Tab-separated table of C-alpha atoms in Angstrom:
chain	number	residue	atom	x	y	z
A	25	MET	CA	215.070	1.482	105.758
A	26	LYS	CA	218.288	2.028	104.007
A	27	ARG	CA	216.759	3.474	100.927
A	28	GLN	CA	215.303	6.219	103.008
A	29	LYS	CA	218.712	7.313	104.139
A	30	LEU	CA	219.348	10.766	102.792
A	31	ARG	CA	221.479	10.511	99.770
A	32	ALA	CA	221.026	11.490	96.414
A	33	GLY	CA	221.702	12.576	94.121
A	34	PRO	CA	236.863	16.141	85.592
A	35	ILE	CA	237.596	18.121	83.895
A	36	ALA	CA	239.256	20.555	82.141
A	37	ALA	CA	236.724	22.869	83.401
A	38	ALA	CA	236.646	22.245	87.077
A	39	LEU	CA	235.922	25.843	87.535
A	40	MET	CA	234.165	25.530	84.288
A	41	GLY	CA	231.663	28.190	84.812
A	42	LEU	CA	234.263	30.769	85.214
A	43	ALA	CA	236.398	29.398	82.450
A	44	VAL	CA	233.574	30.426	80.213
A	45	LEU	CA	233.267	33.782	81.806
A	46	ALA	CA	236.766	34.611	80.640
A	47	PRO	CA	237.095	35.449	76.951
A	48	ALA	CA	240.088	33.494	75.713
A	49	ALA	CA	241.419	36.454	73.809
A	50	ALA	CA	241.592	38.593	76.900
A	51	GLN	CA	244.219	37.095	79.179
A	52	PRO	CA	245.686	40.371	80.297
A	53	GLN	CA	249.124	40.709	81.726
A	54	ALA	CA	247.618	42.485	84.680
A	55	GLN	CA	245.908	39.248	85.748
A	56	ALA	CA	249.233	37.968	86.948
A	57	ALA	CA	249.016	40.530	89.715
A	58	LEU	CA	246.185	38.596	91.398
A	59	LEU	CA	247.113	36.330	94.243
A	60	PRO	CA	246.812	32.588	93.531
A	61	GLY	CA	243.303	31.256	93.853
A	62	LEU	CA	241.477	34.558	93.463
A	63	ASP	CA	240.845	34.136	89.754
A	64	PRO	CA	239.508	30.664	88.927
A	65	THR	CA	240.673	30.864	85.331
A	66	GLN	CA	244.275	30.882	86.521
A	67	ASN	CA	243.891	27.238	87.551
A	68	SER	CA	240.876	25.593	86.003
A	69	ASP	CA	241.709	22.138	87.425
A	70	PRO	CA	242.821	22.485	91.050
A	71	PHE	CA	242.427	18.777	91.855
A	72	PRO	CA	243.740	17.153	88.682
A	73	SER	CA	243.467	13.481	87.854
A	74	THR	CA	246.631	11.473	88.385
A	75	TYR	CA	245.041	8.294	87.038
A	76	ARG	CA	247.394	5.925	85.269
A	77	PRO	CA	246.101	2.919	83.298
A	78	LEU	CA	247.156	-0.583	84.280
A	79	PRO	CA	249.908	-2.250	82.294
A	80	SER	CA	248.417	-4.135	79.374
A	81	VAL	CA	249.374	-6.387	76.526
A	82	THR	CA	247.744	-6.981	73.177
A	83	THR	CA	244.855	-9.313	73.979
A	84	ALA	CA	242.317	-11.146	71.845
A	85	ILE	CA	239.209	-12.543	73.515
A	86	THR	CA	237.969	-15.151	71.045
A	87	GLY	CA	234.883	-17.283	70.487
A	88	ALA	CA	232.619	-15.303	72.828
A	89	THR	CA	229.074	-14.057	72.515
A	90	VAL	CA	229.558	-10.305	72.488
A	91	LEU	CA	227.185	-7.480	73.378
A	92	THR	CA	228.857	-4.317	72.151
A	93	GLY	CA	226.639	-1.880	74.081
A	94	THR	CA	225.811	-0.008	70.886
A	95	GLY	CA	222.276	-1.380	70.818
A	96	GLU	CA	222.962	-4.096	68.255
A	97	ASP	CA	222.114	-7.731	68.913
A	98	GLU	CA	224.644	-10.124	70.346
A	99	ILE	CA	227.393	-11.367	68.037
A	100	GLN	CA	228.046	-15.091	68.278
A	101	GLY	CA	231.580	-16.458	68.089
A	102	ALA	CA	233.148	-13.028	68.058
A	103	THR	CA	236.623	-11.725	68.833
A	104	VAL	CA	237.378	-8.602	70.865
A	105	LEU	CA	240.876	-7.305	70.151
A	106	MET	CA	242.514	-4.902	72.605
A	107	GLN	CA	245.816	-3.130	72.151
A	108	ASP	CA	247.538	-0.300	74.013
A	109	GLY	CA	244.575	-0.021	76.353
A	110	ARG	CA	242.060	0.501	73.548
A	111	ILE	CA	239.508	-1.520	71.657
A	112	VAL	CA	240.941	-2.223	68.215
A	113	ALA	CA	238.300	-4.435	66.630
A	114	VAL	CA	235.176	-6.455	67.410
A	115	GLY	CA	233.596	-9.045	65.122
A	116	THR	CA	233.683	-12.515	63.657
A	117	ASP	CA	236.454	-11.845	61.143
A	118	VAL	CA	239.038	-10.067	63.285
A	119	ALA	CA	242.655	-10.925	62.463
A	120	VAL	CA	244.542	-11.782	65.645
A	121	PRO	CA	248.133	-10.481	65.714
A	122	PRO	CA	250.712	-13.236	66.249
A	123	ASP	CA	251.999	-11.605	69.423
A	124	ALA	CA	248.563	-11.274	71.038
A	125	THR	CA	247.607	-13.064	74.230
A	126	VAL	CA	244.593	-15.151	73.261
A	127	ILE	CA	241.781	-15.766	75.743
A	128	ASP	CA	239.538	-18.627	74.664
A	129	ALA	CA	236.073	-17.389	75.701
A	130	LYS	CA	233.954	-19.957	73.887
A	131	GLY	CA	230.711	-20.379	75.833
A	132	LYS	CA	231.197	-17.087	77.651
A	133	TRP	CA	229.786	-13.615	77.109
A	134	VAL	CA	231.615	-10.324	76.753
A	135	THR	CA	230.226	-6.841	77.391
A	136	PRO	CA	231.579	-3.341	77.929
A	137	GLY	CA	232.490	-2.523	81.506
A	138	ILE	CA	229.457	-1.748	83.627
A	139	ILE	CA	228.955	1.937	84.517
A	140	ASP	CA	226.986	3.059	87.543
A	141	ALA	CA	225.647	6.588	87.063
A	142	HIS	CA	224.532	6.929	90.672
A	143	SER	CA	226.789	5.744	93.458
A	144	HIS	CA	227.814	6.921	96.899
A	145	LEU	CA	230.814	4.637	97.227
A	146	GLY	CA	233.621	6.452	98.939
A	147	VAL	CA	231.403	9.157	100.442
A	148	TYR	CA	229.329	6.603	102.381
A	149	PRO	CA	231.977	3.894	102.602
A	150	SER	CA	232.001	0.552	104.354
A	151	PRO	CA	231.933	0.019	107.240
A	152	SER	CA	228.900	2.254	107.526
A	153	LEU	CA	229.769	4.338	110.565
A	154	GLN	CA	229.120	7.941	111.473
A	155	PRO	CA	232.801	8.900	111.109
A	156	HIS	CA	232.466	7.731	107.489
A	157	SER	CA	229.243	9.578	106.740
A	158	ASP	CA	230.498	12.283	104.385
A	159	GLY	CA	227.878	12.387	101.654
A	160	ASN	CA	225.433	15.055	102.817
A	161	GLU	CA	226.475	18.583	103.771
A	162	MET	CA	223.293	19.172	105.750
A	163	THR	CA	224.180	22.644	106.993
A	164	SER	CA	222.313	24.564	104.329
A	165	PRO	CA	219.837	23.633	101.596
A	166	ASN	CA	222.072	25.331	99.048
A	167	THR	CA	225.601	23.849	98.898
A	168	PRO	CA	226.606	23.600	95.217
A	169	GLY	CA	230.118	24.642	96.258
A	170	VAL	CA	230.946	21.315	97.911
A	171	TRP	CA	232.535	18.621	95.787
A	172	SER	CA	231.894	14.926	96.437
A	173	GLU	CA	235.483	14.102	95.482
A	174	HIS	CA	236.645	15.763	98.690
A	175	SER	CA	234.740	13.142	100.694
A	176	VAL	CA	235.762	10.076	98.661
A	177	TRP	CA	237.669	7.542	100.749
A	178	PRO	CA	239.600	5.325	98.321
A	179	GLN	CA	239.831	2.547	100.919
A	180	ASP	CA	236.101	1.833	100.689
A	181	ALA	CA	235.836	-1.926	100.157
A	182	GLY	CA	232.703	-1.215	98.137
A	183	PHE	CA	234.909	-0.310	95.173
A	184	THR	CA	236.462	-3.758	94.941
A	185	ARG	CA	233.094	-5.470	95.463
A	186	ALA	CA	231.683	-3.410	92.606
A	187	LEU	CA	234.692	-4.349	90.476
A	188	ALA	CA	233.843	-8.014	91.026
A	189	GLY	CA	230.429	-7.196	89.583
A	190	GLY	CA	231.980	-5.794	86.430
A	191	VAL	CA	231.788	-2.083	87.309
A	192	THR	CA	234.636	-0.220	85.615
A	193	SER	CA	233.469	3.410	86.013
A	194	LEU	CA	231.052	5.181	88.316
A	195	MET	CA	229.757	8.609	89.126
A	196	VAL	CA	229.846	9.448	92.836
A	197	LEU	CA	227.281	12.003	93.929
A	198	PRO	CA	226.619	13.946	97.103
A	199	GLY	CA	223.451	13.037	98.951
A	200	SER	CA	219.954	14.391	98.467
A	201	ALA	CA	219.317	16.319	101.662
A	202	ASN	CA	219.892	19.656	99.947
A	203	LEU	CA	218.269	21.439	97.040
A	204	PHE	CA	221.775	21.780	95.636
A	205	GLY	CA	223.931	18.988	97.022
A	206	GLY	CA	227.261	19.740	95.327
A	207	ARG	CA	229.428	18.502	92.495
A	208	THR	CA	229.677	14.916	91.338
A	209	VAL	CA	232.882	13.143	90.346
A	210	VAL	CA	233.473	10.325	87.844
A	211	LEU	CA	235.940	7.619	88.870
A	212	LYS	CA	237.654	4.717	87.183
A	213	ASN	CA	237.157	1.735	89.462
A	214	LEU	CA	240.762	0.865	90.210
A	215	PRO	CA	242.223	0.692	93.716
A	216	ALA	CA	244.335	3.714	94.493
A	217	ARG	CA	245.881	5.621	97.353
A	218	THR	CA	244.169	8.876	96.499
A	219	MET	CA	240.936	10.079	94.979
A	220	GLN	CA	242.903	11.867	92.270
A	221	ALA	CA	244.412	8.554	91.150
A	222	MET	CA	240.897	7.217	90.550
A	223	LYS	CA	239.544	10.320	88.846
A	224	PHE	CA	238.399	9.673	85.279
A	225	PRO	CA	240.655	11.882	83.133
A	226	GLY	CA	238.690	14.574	81.376
A	227	ALA	CA	235.259	13.569	82.688
A	228	PRO	CA	233.041	16.600	83.329
A	229	TYR	CA	231.522	17.492	86.650
A	230	GLY	CA	227.836	17.283	87.418
A	231	LEU	CA	225.696	19.225	89.883
A	232	LYS	CA	223.517	17.174	92.197
A	233	MET	CA	220.084	18.694	92.773
A	234	ALA	CA	217.224	17.185	94.730
A	235	CYS	CA	213.521	17.799	94.727
A	236	GLY	CA	210.728	16.372	96.803
A	237	GLU	CA	210.599	15.051	100.309
A	238	ASN	CA	214.216	15.060	101.422
A	239	PRO	CA	215.066	18.799	101.426
A	240	LYS	CA	211.745	19.867	102.914
A	241	ARG	CA	211.927	17.197	105.597
A	242	VAL	CA	215.500	17.958	106.612
A	243	TYR	CA	215.156	21.724	106.763
A	244	GLY	CA	211.464	22.045	107.543
A	245	GLY	CA	212.109	19.846	110.546
A	246	LYS	CA	214.595	22.428	111.766
A	247	GLY	CA	212.074	25.216	111.376
A	248	GLN	CA	213.819	26.726	108.385
A	249	PRO	CA	213.067	26.798	104.679
A	250	PRO	CA	212.273	24.861	102.691
A	251	ALA	CA	209.410	23.207	104.516
A	252	THR	CA	207.204	22.562	101.502
A	253	ARG	CA	207.578	21.749	97.837
A	254	MET	CA	206.764	25.358	96.978
A	255	GLY	CA	209.546	26.319	99.345
A	256	ASN	CA	211.838	23.982	97.415
A	257	VAL	CA	211.066	25.767	94.164
A	258	LYS	CA	211.610	29.195	95.703
A	259	GLY	CA	214.999	27.980	96.882
A	260	TYR	CA	216.000	26.781	93.416
A	261	ARG	CA	214.929	29.989	91.721
A	262	GLU	CA	216.644	32.274	94.207
A	263	ALA	CA	219.859	30.320	93.827
A	264	TRP	CA	219.760	30.473	90.034
A	265	ILE	CA	219.176	34.234	90.180
A	266	GLY	CA	222.341	34.447	92.264
A	267	GLY	CA	224.202	32.277	89.776
A	268	GLN	CA	223.171	34.477	86.876
A	269	GLU	CA	224.216	37.646	88.701
A	270	TYR	CA	227.570	36.106	89.624
A	271	ARG	CA	228.202	35.102	86.039
A	272	ALA	CA	227.384	38.630	84.879
A	273	LYS	CA	229.829	40.129	87.413
A	274	TRP	CA	232.685	38.084	86.048
A	275	ASP	CA	231.692	38.872	82.478
A	276	ARG	CA	231.841	42.577	83.300
A	277	TYR	CA	235.182	42.143	85.058
A	278	ARG	CA	236.687	40.381	82.052
A	279	ALA	CA	235.473	43.116	79.748
A	280	ASP	CA	236.827	45.823	82.066
A	281	LEU	CA	240.139	43.994	82.377
A	282	ALA	CA	240.507	43.756	78.604
A	283	LYS	CA	239.824	47.486	78.298
A	284	TYR	CA	242.331	48.174	81.066
A	285	ASP	CA	245.029	46.249	79.187
A	286	ARG	CA	244.358	48.231	76.036
A	287	ASP	CA	244.348	51.532	77.892
A	288	LEU	CA	247.543	50.652	79.756
A	289	GLU	CA	249.330	49.728	76.548
A	290	GLU	CA	248.221	52.989	74.937
A	291	TRP	CA	249.247	54.952	78.033
A	292	ARG	CA	252.722	53.401	78.046
A	293	GLY	CA	253.129	54.176	74.358
A	294	LYS	CA	252.708	57.893	74.878
A	295	PRO	CA	255.565	60.295	75.562
A	296	GLU	CA	255.874	60.801	79.276
A	297	ALA	CA	254.900	64.451	78.965
A	298	ASP	CA	251.601	63.521	77.278
A	299	ARG	CA	250.552	60.836	79.760
A	300	GLY	CA	247.662	61.501	82.035
A	301	PRO	CA	246.957	59.442	85.132
A	302	GLU	CA	247.812	55.755	84.806
A	303	PRO	CA	244.674	53.686	84.105
A	304	SER	CA	243.222	51.988	87.159
A	305	ARG	CA	243.131	48.238	87.210
A	306	PRO	CA	239.621	46.855	87.824
A	307	GLU	CA	238.998	44.846	90.946
A	308	PRO	CA	237.868	41.249	90.403
A	309	PRO	CA	234.682	39.964	92.002
A	310	THR	CA	235.137	37.901	95.125
A	311	ARG	CA	235.043	34.202	94.349
A	312	ASP	CA	231.975	32.360	95.556
A	313	LEU	CA	232.262	28.592	95.277
A	314	ASP	CA	228.501	28.022	95.352
A	315	ASN	CA	227.807	30.430	92.530
A	316	GLU	CA	230.875	29.241	90.653
A	317	THR	CA	229.271	25.835	90.235
A	318	LEU	CA	225.949	27.367	89.193
A	319	ALA	CA	227.733	29.585	86.669
A	320	GLY	CA	229.356	26.449	85.266
A	321	VAL	CA	225.935	24.901	84.738
A	322	LEU	CA	224.642	28.065	83.079
A	323	ALA	CA	227.640	27.968	80.774
A	324	GLY	CA	226.719	24.423	79.769
A	325	GLU	CA	229.895	22.896	81.156
A	326	ILE	CA	228.521	21.154	84.254
A	327	SER	CA	225.625	18.750	83.866
A	328	VAL	CA	222.573	18.736	86.129
A	329	GLN	CA	221.939	15.399	87.842
A	330	ASN	CA	218.530	15.777	89.474
A	331	HIS	CA	217.154	13.454	92.173
A	332	CYS	CA	213.383	13.504	91.622
A	333	TYR	CA	210.677	10.857	92.019
A	334	ARG	CA	207.327	12.333	91.006
A	335	ALA	CA	206.317	13.108	87.439
A	336	ASP	CA	204.725	16.444	88.329
A	337	GLU	CA	207.892	17.605	90.074
A	338	MET	CA	210.077	16.608	87.148
A	339	ALA	CA	207.882	18.752	84.904
A	340	VAL	CA	208.336	21.721	87.270
A	341	MET	CA	212.095	21.224	87.313
A	342	ALA	CA	212.138	21.203	83.511
A	343	ASP	CA	210.335	24.557	83.515
A	344	ILE	CA	212.853	25.986	85.991
A	345	ALA	CA	215.601	24.913	83.625
A	346	ASP	CA	213.848	26.792	80.842
A	347	GLU	CA	213.433	29.884	83.008
A	348	PHE	CA	217.154	30.155	83.705
A	349	GLY	CA	218.550	28.685	80.523
A	350	PHE	CA	220.170	25.413	81.517
A	351	LYS	CA	219.560	21.773	80.707
A	352	ILE	CA	218.771	18.886	83.007
A	353	THR	CA	220.890	15.962	81.863
A	354	MET	CA	219.299	13.215	83.917
A	355	PHE	CA	216.583	12.620	86.495
A	356	HIS	CA	217.668	10.089	89.111
A	357	HIS	CA	215.363	7.532	90.753
A	358	ALA	CA	212.435	8.965	88.780
A	359	SER	CA	209.896	6.353	89.910
A	360	GLU	CA	207.095	8.079	87.977
A	361	ALA	CA	209.081	8.947	84.863
A	362	TYR	CA	206.965	6.569	82.801
A	363	LYS	CA	204.025	8.973	83.230
A	364	ILE	CA	205.843	11.738	81.327
A	365	ALA	CA	207.964	9.698	78.923
A	366	ASP	CA	206.896	11.913	76.027
A	367	LEU	CA	208.031	15.078	77.817
A	368	LEU	CA	211.380	13.517	78.750
A	369	ALA	CA	212.000	12.212	75.246
A	370	LYS	CA	211.179	15.603	73.725
A	371	ARG	CA	213.597	17.352	76.075
A	372	ASP	CA	216.272	14.663	75.635
A	373	ILE	CA	216.521	14.084	79.396
A	374	CYS	CA	217.894	10.731	80.527
A	375	VAL	CA	216.323	8.786	83.386
A	376	ALA	CA	218.225	6.634	85.881
A	377	THR	CA	216.048	4.292	87.881
A	378	TRP	CA	215.838	0.899	89.584
A	379	ALA	CA	214.035	-2.186	88.457
A	380	GLU	CA	211.997	-2.942	91.530
A	381	TRP	CA	212.754	-0.527	94.337
A	382	TRP	CA	209.666	1.491	95.170
A	383	GLY	CA	207.221	2.321	97.949
A	384	PHE	CA	209.814	3.153	100.606
A	385	LYS	CA	208.405	6.684	100.920
A	386	MET	CA	205.371	8.465	99.571
A	387	GLU	CA	207.071	10.005	96.558
A	388	SER	CA	208.270	6.571	95.444
A	389	TYR	CA	204.885	4.913	95.944
A	390	ASP	CA	203.838	4.933	92.286
A	391	GLY	CA	206.965	3.250	91.004
A	392	ILE	CA	206.512	0.231	88.733
A	393	GLU	CA	208.867	-2.480	87.497
A	394	GLU	CA	208.011	-1.615	83.900
A	395	ASN	CA	209.329	1.961	84.272
A	396	ALA	CA	212.601	1.381	82.396
A	397	ALA	CA	211.001	-0.614	79.601
A	398	LEU	CA	208.260	1.958	79.078
A	399	LEU	CA	210.781	4.773	78.953
A	400	HIS	CA	213.000	2.861	76.543
A	401	SER	CA	210.042	2.121	74.283
A	402	LYS	CA	209.262	5.863	74.107
A	403	GLY	CA	212.781	6.772	73.082
A	404	VAL	CA	214.036	8.022	76.451
A	405	CYS	CA	217.725	7.524	77.264
A	406	THR	CA	217.239	4.923	80.007
A	407	VAL	CA	219.717	4.012	82.722
A	408	ILE	CA	219.622	1.418	85.494
A	409	HIS	CA	221.533	2.725	88.498
A	410	SER	CA	222.315	1.429	91.971
A	411	ASP	CA	222.350	4.192	94.625
A	412	ASP	CA	223.431	1.321	96.815
A	413	GLU	CA	226.607	-0.524	97.748
A	414	THR	CA	224.955	-3.914	97.187
A	415	ILE	CA	222.962	-3.356	93.994
A	416	ILE	CA	226.085	-1.982	92.327
A	417	GLN	CA	227.510	-5.512	92.571
A	418	ARG	CA	224.765	-6.920	90.335
A	419	LEU	CA	223.575	-4.193	88.025
A	420	ASN	CA	223.406	-6.793	85.248
A	421	GLN	CA	220.673	-8.600	87.149
A	422	GLU	CA	218.884	-5.357	87.966
A	423	ALA	CA	218.761	-4.675	84.225
A	424	ALA	CA	217.536	-8.224	83.626
A	425	ILE	CA	214.622	-7.683	86.023
A	426	ALA	CA	213.650	-4.480	84.221
A	427	MET	CA	213.911	-6.198	80.839
A	428	ALA	CA	211.706	-9.066	82.010
A	429	ALA	CA	209.127	-6.657	83.424
A	430	GLY	CA	208.855	-4.986	80.038
A	431	ARG	CA	208.426	-8.294	78.268
A	432	ARG	CA	205.617	-9.283	80.621
A	433	MET	CA	203.607	-6.301	79.487
A	434	GLY	CA	204.396	-6.879	75.831
A	435	ILE	CA	207.359	-4.538	75.319
A	436	GLU	CA	210.001	-6.556	73.541
A	437	ILE	CA	213.359	-5.521	74.949
A	438	ASP	CA	216.265	-7.554	73.627
A	439	ARG	CA	219.642	-8.038	75.264
A	440	GLY	CA	221.296	-5.586	72.905
A	441	ASP	CA	218.976	-2.865	74.203
A	442	ALA	CA	219.067	-3.839	77.872
A	443	ILE	CA	222.862	-3.839	78.067
A	444	THR	CA	222.845	-0.168	76.989
A	445	TRP	CA	221.041	0.683	80.252
A	446	ILE	CA	224.181	-0.163	82.236
A	447	THR	CA	226.883	0.697	79.666
A	448	ARG	CA	226.283	3.164	76.841
A	449	ASN	CA	223.492	5.240	78.342
A	450	PRO	CA	225.110	5.924	81.722
A	451	ALA	CA	228.333	6.774	79.878
A	452	ARG	CA	226.384	9.334	77.886
A	453	ALA	CA	224.670	10.800	80.943
A	454	ILE	CA	227.900	11.303	82.868
A	455	GLY	CA	229.761	12.688	79.857
A	456	VAL	CA	232.249	9.957	78.956
A	457	LEU	CA	230.579	8.159	76.037
A	458	ASP	CA	233.280	9.338	73.659
A	459	ARG	CA	235.784	7.320	75.712
A	460	THR	CA	233.994	4.281	77.154
A	461	GLY	CA	230.587	2.599	77.422
A	462	THR	CA	230.661	0.568	74.196
A	463	LEU	CA	232.980	-1.902	72.512
A	464	GLU	CA	233.977	0.213	69.532
A	465	PRO	CA	237.415	0.822	68.028
A	466	GLY	CA	239.326	3.597	69.755
A	467	LYS	CA	237.503	3.452	73.061
A	468	MET	CA	239.026	2.500	76.395
A	469	ALA	CA	239.318	-1.284	76.662
A	470	ASP	CA	236.932	-1.549	79.628
A	471	VAL	CA	235.649	-5.087	79.153
A	472	VAL	CA	233.932	-7.810	81.182
A	473	ILE	CA	234.035	-11.551	80.505
A	474	TRP	CA	230.981	-13.260	82.005
A	475	ASN	CA	230.639	-16.982	82.668
A	476	THR	CA	227.257	-16.984	80.911
A	477	ASP	CA	224.512	-14.694	79.643
A	478	PRO	CA	224.937	-11.568	81.799
A	479	PHE	CA	221.159	-11.384	82.245
A	480	SER	CA	221.077	-14.790	83.885
A	481	VAL	CA	220.679	-15.008	87.641
A	482	TYR	CA	223.719	-17.302	87.556
A	483	ALA	CA	225.962	-14.786	85.758
A	484	VAL	CA	229.178	-13.683	87.411
A	485	ALA	CA	232.025	-11.618	86.067
A	486	GLU	CA	235.035	-13.872	85.565
A	487	ARG	CA	237.506	-11.262	84.400
A	488	VAL	CA	237.379	-7.466	84.204
A	489	TYR	CA	239.702	-5.369	82.068
A	490	ILE	CA	240.124	-1.651	82.621
A	491	ASP	CA	242.048	0.180	79.908
A	492	GLY	CA	243.116	-3.229	78.623
A	493	GLY	CA	244.787	-4.269	81.902
A	494	ILE	CA	243.485	-7.094	84.078
A	495	ALA	CA	241.730	-5.400	86.995
A	496	TYR	CA	239.935	-8.453	88.366
A	497	ASP	CA	240.074	-12.228	87.888
A	498	ARG	CA	237.688	-14.431	89.812
A	499	PHE	CA	240.122	-17.382	89.609
A	500	ASP	CA	243.395	-15.649	90.346
A	501	PRO	CA	243.901	-14.081	93.795
A	502	LYS	CA	246.614	-11.899	92.297
A	503	TYR	CA	243.894	-9.989	90.509
A	504	ARG	CA	241.411	-9.738	93.360
A	505	PRO	CA	242.439	-6.457	94.973
A	506	GLN	CA	241.963	-5.658	98.626
A	507	THR	CA	241.901	-2.231	100.163
A	508	ASP	CA	244.383	-1.233	102.829
A	509	PHE	CA	241.495	-1.162	105.285
A	510	GLU	CA	240.771	-4.864	104.658
A	511	LEU	CA	244.316	-6.060	105.210
A	512	GLY	CA	244.545	-7.895	108.480
A	513	GLN	CA	240.815	-7.807	109.102
A	514	ALA	CA	239.272	-10.944	110.533
A	515	GLY	CA	237.271	-12.977	108.063
A	516	LYS	CA	239.010	-11.601	105.007
A	517	GLU	CA	238.764	-14.947	103.278
A	518	ALA	CA	234.999	-15.026	103.685
A	519	ARG	CA	234.469	-12.889	100.606
A	520	ARG	CA	236.283	-15.240	98.283
């Protein structure tokens, strides 16, 4: 069963951990003597975003029913005004500039762009073939040093299918075979030649961790640890000890380097006759890409995105975070999260889950459709995710199913709340809420026009704007992008 496939779960601080290890005031001249790449603070963003927004014009979407993604109820007959790629105003009394392009959206609905906080597009691209299977580095249970962005294939047709479902941003994670699967990357969902051209400018990295059945099955089956859940926990703790020690080494090096600079300056200022031996320059620690990522988490600059199904295991992971002084940002899948909603709310940990995907392995057996609604009702930051190249095309309907399940058991979830599960809350969990996720002035104009209520089974995205530019139009082939891989393929018209 596909769901059982092993998977999981930018930027200024790519080598964020080590950026923190270096006191800003101590950038010694002697550092220049190091060869490129040996000191991560010399280039904190080695794979920088080259993303460029689409061309856009001032646009007013008028007469629509608008869900802003802020949690407020829908606004009837509202106008969304976009200019220079940003949201300028939303409401019923918005003045439309005379030079604006006006889109009459009476009878339609408008929401923020959909955000998927758990995707493997690009790392498990279509067609699903072994040569394309680049999401799980199953050579060691501890691989935090791999980065999912280095497996992303921009030609994955899944990106354009997701765009047709209103998805404007997504976080791509490594798989869940390993205790530490590697770094995540956040992408803007625009076709591009390179991964860098899709990379969400300034979005932070995450670290994919996995608990439960997958790591112990993969490695226990090879006769190596971990083979049990207690083996999993030993593996986490040993790795975090290594991360702490690595961080301390670089802290000591920075302090020694600062002292060396002071001593060298003093030595040079003395008359030649009074100089003793020239101070010795300290040797830097050897870079370790695995520990570099862990140090970034410990510094609070890389989020922890933790694949975990069972409530008891989530509680253990929270205690591990306490032991080593980091925070878990979000549990992914989290079929039993409803059992510990109070604990999750108290610790301010988000939960990304499905509406009705459960029972495909033992640890998912106690999943219920009311999970999201129960979590939401207890104040937990709740996210509906896909973890799938098909569900990502209809996350609005996945949220609708979860909303309906809550209503059946008496939890009144309105549309203003439910839309946050696929807009605002995932934006928060992946670290981009200050830029997108809601329709508020100043944010990126990532906007979807739906033909009807987005929680209807009949809802389809008619037009998608990313940074105010038209990224997709259901009725205009000019705005229905194809990947290079699709060009010339038989049956290309079948998708239209």
